[in-house]
Coordinates of C-alpha atoms in Angstrom, one line a residue:
X1 CA 0.0 0.0 0.0
X2 CA 1.3 3.4 -0.9
X3 CA 2.2 5.8 1.9
X4 CA 0.2 9.0 1.6
X5 CA 3.3 11.0 2.1
X6 CA 4.3 10.1 -1.5
X7 CA 3.6 12.9 -3.9
X8 CA 2.3 12.3 -7.5
X9 CA 3.3 14.3 -10.5
X10 CA 1.3 14.0 -13.7
X11 CA 2.3 15.3 -17.1
X12 CA -0.7 15.6 -19.3
X13 CA -4.0 16.2 -17.5
X14 CA -6.4 14.6 -20.1
X15 CA -9.0 11.9 -19.4
X16 CA -6.5 9.4 -18.1
X17 CA -4.2 11.8 -16.3
X18 CA -7.2 13.7 -14.9
X19 CA -8.8 10.5 -13.6
X20 CA -5.6 9.5 -11.9
X21 CA -5.4 12.9 -10.3
X22 CA -9.0 13.0 -9.1
X23 CA -8.9 9.5 -7.7
X24 CA -5.7 10.0 -5.8
X25 CA -6.6 13.4 -4.5
X26 CA -9.8 12.0 -3.1
X27 CA -7.7 9.4 -1.3
X28 CA -5.6 12.1 0.4
X29 CA -2.5 12.2 -1.9
X30 CA -0.8 15.4 -2.9
X31 CA -1.1 15.6 -6.7
X32 CA 0.8 18.1 -8.9
X33 CA 0.4 18.4 -12.7
X34 CA 1.4 20.1 -15.9
X35 CA -0.7 20.4 -19.0
X36 CA -0.4 22.2 -22.3
X37 CA -3.6 24.0 -21.4
X38 CA -2.9 26.3 -18.4
X39 CA -6.6 26.8 -17.8
X40 CA -6.9 23.1 -17.2
X41 CA -4.3 23.3 -14.4
X42 CA -6.0 26.4 -12.9
X43 CA -9.5 24.8 -13.0
X44 CA -8.1 21.6 -11.4
X45 CA -6.5 23.6 -8.6
X46 CA -9.7 25.6 -8.0
X47 CA -11.7 22.4 -7.8
X48 CA -9.1 21.0 -5.3
X49 CA -8.4 18.1 -7.7
X50 CA -4.7 18.8 -7.7
X51 CA -2.5 20.7 -5.1
X52 CA -0.7 22.8 -7.7
X53 CA 1.5 22.8 -10.8
X54 CA 4.3 20.3 -11.3
X55 CA 6.9 23.0 -10.4
X56 CA 5.5 23.0 -6.9
X57 CA 6.3 19.4 -6.3
X58 CA 8.8 19.0 -3.4
X59 CA 11.7 17.0 -4.9
X60 CA 13.1 16.2 -1.4
X61 CA 10.0 14.1 -0.6
X62 CA 9.3 10.7 -2.4
X63 CA 7.3 11.2 -5.5
X64 CA 5.9 9.3 -8.5
X65 CA 6.0 10.7 -12.0
X66 CA 3.3 9.7 -14.6
X67 CA 3.4 10.7 -18.3
X68 CA -0.1 10.7 -19.9
X69 CA 0.6 12.8 -23.0
X70 CA 0.1 11.7 -26.7
X71 CA 2.6 9.0 -27.8
X72 CA 4.8 11.2 -30.0
X73 CA 4.9 14.0 -27.4
X74 CA 6.4 11.9 -24.7
X75 CA 10.0 12.2 -25.9
X76 CA 10.2 16.0 -25.5
X77 CA 8.3 15.7 -22.1
X78 CA 10.9 13.2 -20.8
X79 CA 13.7 15.6 -21.8
X80 CA 11.9 18.6 -20.3
X81 CA 11.5 16.7 -17.0
X82 CA 14.9 14.8 -17.0
X83 CA 15.9 16.2 -13.7
X84 CA 12.9 14.7 -12.1
X85 CA 13.3 11.3 -13.7
X86 CA 16.3 10.1 -11.6
X87 CA 14.8 11.4 -8.4
X88 CA 11.4 9.7 -8.8
X89 CA 10.4 6.6 -6.8
X90 CA 8.6 5.5 -9.9
X91 CA 8.3 6.8 -13.5
X92 CA 5.4 5.4 -15.4
X93 CA 2.9 6.3 -18.2
X94 CA -0.5 5.7 -19.7
X95 CA 0.4 5.2 -23.3
X96 CA -1.0 2.5 -25.6
X97 CA 2.2 2.1 -27.6
X98 CA 5.4 1.1 -25.8
X99 CA 8.2 0.5 -28.3
X100 CA 8.2 4.2 -29.3
X101 CA 8.5 5.1 -25.6
X102 CA 11.4 2.6 -25.2
X103 CA 13.2 4.1 -28.2
X104 CA 12.9 7.6 -26.7
X105 CA 14.4 6.4 -23.4
X106 CA 17.3 4.6 -25.2
X107 CA 18.0 7.5 -27.5
X108 CA 18.3 9.9 -24.5
X109 CA 20.2 7.3 -22.4
X110 CA 17.9 7.6 -19.4
X111 CA 18.5 5.4 -16.4
X112 CA 15.5 3.0 -16.4
X113 CA 15.9 1.5 -12.9
X114 CA 12.7 3.3 -11.7
X115 CA 10.7 3.0 -15.0
X116 CA 7.7 0.7 -15.2
X117 CA 5.4 1.1 -18.2
X118 CA 1.7 1.2 -17.7
X119 CA -1.4 1.0 -20.0
X120 CA -4.8 1.3 -18.3
X121 CA -7.5 -0.3 -20.3
X122 CA -10.1 2.3 -19.4
X123 CA -10.3 4.7 -22.3
X124 CA -13.2 5.7 -24.4
X125 CA -14.0 7.9 -27.4
X126 CA -14.1 10.8 -24.9
X127 CA -11.0 12.8 -24.2
X128 CA -9.8 15.8 -22.2
X129 CA -9.9 16.7 -18.5
X130 CA -13.6 17.5 -18.6
X131 CA -14.3 13.8 -19.3
X132 CA -12.0 12.5 -16.6
X133 CA -13.5 11.1 -13.4
X134 CA -12.8 9.7 -10.0
X135 CA -13.0 5.9 -10.1
X136 CA -12.4 5.5 -13.8
X137 CA -10.1 2.5 -13.2
X138 CA -12.3 0.6 -10.8
X139 CA -12.4 -3.1 -11.9
X140 CA -10.3 -2.4 -15.0
X141 CA -7.1 -4.0 -16.1
X142 CA -3.8 -2.1 -16.4
X143 CA -1.1 -3.8 -18.4
X144 CA 2.4 -3.1 -16.9
X145 CA 5.8 -3.8 -18.4
X146 CA 9.0 -4.2 -16.4
X147 CA 12.2 -3.1 -18.2
X148 CA 15.4 -5.1 -18.0
X149 CA 16.9 -2.7 -15.4
X150 CA 13.7 -1.9 -13.5
X151 CA 14.0 -2.4 -9.7
X152 CA 11.7 -4.5 -7.6
X153 CA 10.8 -1.4 -5.6
X154 CA 9.6 0.4 -8.8
X155 CA 7.6 -2.7 -9.8
X156 CA 6.0 -3.0 -6.4
X157 CA 5.2 0.7 -6.3
X158 CA 3.6 0.6 -9.7
X159 CA 1.4 -2.4 -8.7
X160 CA 0.4 -0.6 -5.5
X161 CA -0.4 2.5 -7.4
X162 CA -2.8 0.8 -9.8
X163 CA -4.3 -1.2 -7.0
X164 CA -5.0 2.0 -5.2
X165 CA -6.7 3.4 -8.3
X166 CA -8.9 0.3 -8.4
X167 CA -7.3 -1.6 -11.3
X168 CA -5.9 -5.2 -11.6
X169 CA -2.4 -5.4 -13.1
X170 CA -1.2 -7.8 -15.7
X171 CA 2.4 -8.1 -16.9
X172 CA 3.2 -8.1 -20.6
X173 CA 6.4 -7.6 -22.5
X174 CA 6.9 -4.7 -24.9
X175 CA 6.7 -6.6 -28.2
X176 CA 3.5 -8.5 -27.2
X177 CA 1.9 -5.4 -25.9
X178 CA 2.2 -3.4 -29.1
X179 CA 1.2 -6.5 -31.2
X180 CA -1.8 -7.4 -29.2
X181 CA -3.2 -3.9 -29.0
X182 CA -2.7 -3.3 -32.7
X183 CA -5.2 -6.1 -33.1
X184 CA -7.7 -5.4 -30.3
X185 CA -7.6 -1.6 -30.1
X186 CA -5.8 0.1 -32.9
X187 CA -7.3 -1.9 -35.8
X188 CA -10.9 -1.4 -34.5
X189 CA -10.3 2.3 -34.5
X190 CA -8.9 2.1 -38.0
X191 CA -12.0 0.3 -39.2
X192 CA -14.3 2.8 -37.5
X193 CA -12.5 5.8 -39.0
X194 CA -12.5 4.2 -42.4
X195 CA -16.1 3.1 -42.3
X196 CA -17.4 6.6 -41.2
X197 CA -15.2 8.2 -43.8
X198 CA -16.7 6.0 -46.6
X199 CA -20.2 6.8 -45.5
X200 CA -19.5 10.5 -45.1
X201 CA -18.4 10.7 -48.8
X202 CA -21.6 9.2 -50.1
X203 CA -23.6 11.6 -52.3
X204 CA -26.9 10.2 -51.1
X205 CA -28.8 13.1 -49.4
X206 CA -30.5 10.6 -47.1
X207 CA -27.3 9.1 -45.7
X208 CA -27.8 10.7 -42.3
X209 CA -31.5 9.5 -42.0
X210 CA -30.8 5.8 -41.9
X211 CA -27.9 5.7 -39.4
X212 CA -29.3 3.1 -37.0
X213 CA -28.0 1.5 -33.8
X214 CA -25.7 -0.9 -35.7
X215 CA -23.7 1.9 -37.4
X216 CA -23.5 3.9 -34.2
X217 CA -22.4 1.0 -32.1
X218 CA -19.6 -0.1 -34.4
X219 CA -18.4 3.5 -35.0
X220 CA -18.7 5.0 -31.5
X221 CA -14.9 5.1 -31.3
X222 CA -14.6 7.2 -34.5
X223 CA -15.4 10.1 -32.2
X224 CA -12.0 9.7 -30.6
X225 CA -9.3 12.4 -30.4
X226 CA -7.6 12.9 -33.8
X227 CA -4.2 13.9 -32.4
X228 CA -4.0 10.9 -30.0
X229 CA -4.8 8.4 -32.8
X230 CA -2.6 10.1 -35.4
X231 CA 0.3 9.4 -33.0
X232 CA -0.8 5.8 -32.3
X233 CA -1.1 5.0 -36.0
X234 CA 2.4 6.4 -36.8
X235 CA 4.2 5.0 -33.8
X236 CA 2.8 1.4 -34.0
X237 CA 2.4 1.4 -37.8
X238 CA 4.2 -1.9 -38.5
X239 CA 2.0 -3.9 -36.1
X240 CA -1.1 -2.0 -37.3
X241 CA -0.3 -2.7 -41.0
X242 CA 0.1 -6.4 -40.2
X243 CA -3.3 -6.4 -38.5
X244 CA -4.9 -4.6 -41.4
X245 CA -3.5 -7.2 -43.8
X246 CA -5.0 -10.0 -41.7
X247 CA -8.3 -8.2 -41.6
X248 CA -8.3 -7.7 -45.4
X249 CA -7.8 -11.5 -45.7
X250 CA -10.9 -12.1 -43.6
X251 CA -12.9 -9.6 -45.7
X252 CA -11.8 -11.4 -48.8
X253 CA -12.9 -14.8 -47.5
X254 CA -16.3 -13.4 -46.4
X255 CA -16.8 -11.6 -49.6
X256 CA -16.1 -14.7 -51.6
X257 CA -18.7 -16.7 -49.6
X258 CA -21.3 -14.0 -50.4
X259 CA -20.4 -13.9 -54.1
X260 CA -20.8 -17.7 -54.2
X261 CA -24.1 -17.6 -52.3
X262 CA -22.6 -20.3 -49.9
X263 CA -25.3 -20.1 -47.2
X264 CA -23.9 -22.8 -45.1
X265 CA -20.4 -21.3 -44.9
X266 CA -21.8 -17.7 -44.5
X267 CA -23.8 -19.0 -41.5
X268 CA -20.7 -20.8 -40.1
X269 CA -18.5 -17.7 -40.5
X270 CA -21.0 -15.6 -38.6
X271 CA -21.5 -18.3 -36.0
X272 CA -17.8 -18.5 -35.3
X273 CA -17.6 -14.8 -35.0
X274 CA -20.6 -14.7 -32.7
X275 CA -19.3 -17.4 -30.4
X276 CA -16.0 -15.7 -29.9
X277 CA -17.6 -12.3 -29.4
X278 CA -20.0 -13.8 -26.8
X279 CA -17.1 -15.3 -24.9
X280 CA -15.5 -11.9 -24.3
X281 CA -15.9 -10.6 -20.8

């Protein structure tokens, strides 16, 4: 269990960073933050959801540092906060792509003994501090990744942090993390963006009239933050392109069954998909 004397510094006060701040503040921790939007920091201070800006964090007292910025912004944020990195009890993140983060760390030769990567599976199509909330991580899973030189103290601190936030932690290595989430998160977003893009370009004036529940369900995530997903598609592009190739193969198979009017195989294709979908918790 984390001692409440430990301070928490958050870089990026969006939905994930803001939810961490709100939850820990309610539990009595001193939270400090920095965000590109100064009004976000002012509002968070006024609402007593953080104690102050990151510059007010006392470096002589144990603290945790968490980066929850867009993937391709993390490099410059690490450099900007390099003096804090070596002093922190734990340095972690909330990013959905890990190999790009690892490359930034290696490029700048940061000591990784106190680094443990984190990825809370708690996002939605909503973004920004206004959509953050206390308790967002309750009963959710956070994937954590220990680096070769990470200490046991850093790992234990990270596990305790996410437990305090209400999440269960699962360990996963970097390569598997980026490969799995290319399939289960990044590809679905790609499909949603592409599908909505296709429909939006239709010249049929009634295209908005017949958007039923099915379309809205499958494309809810197309309302996600463009900057965040621009960074994800670029930074995890090789894994995402492999996932797209596999998806195209399934489309081709299904299309052929429809062309051939193979009712039995169409039914089996759908049944297999349904059974797997129904098994997901």
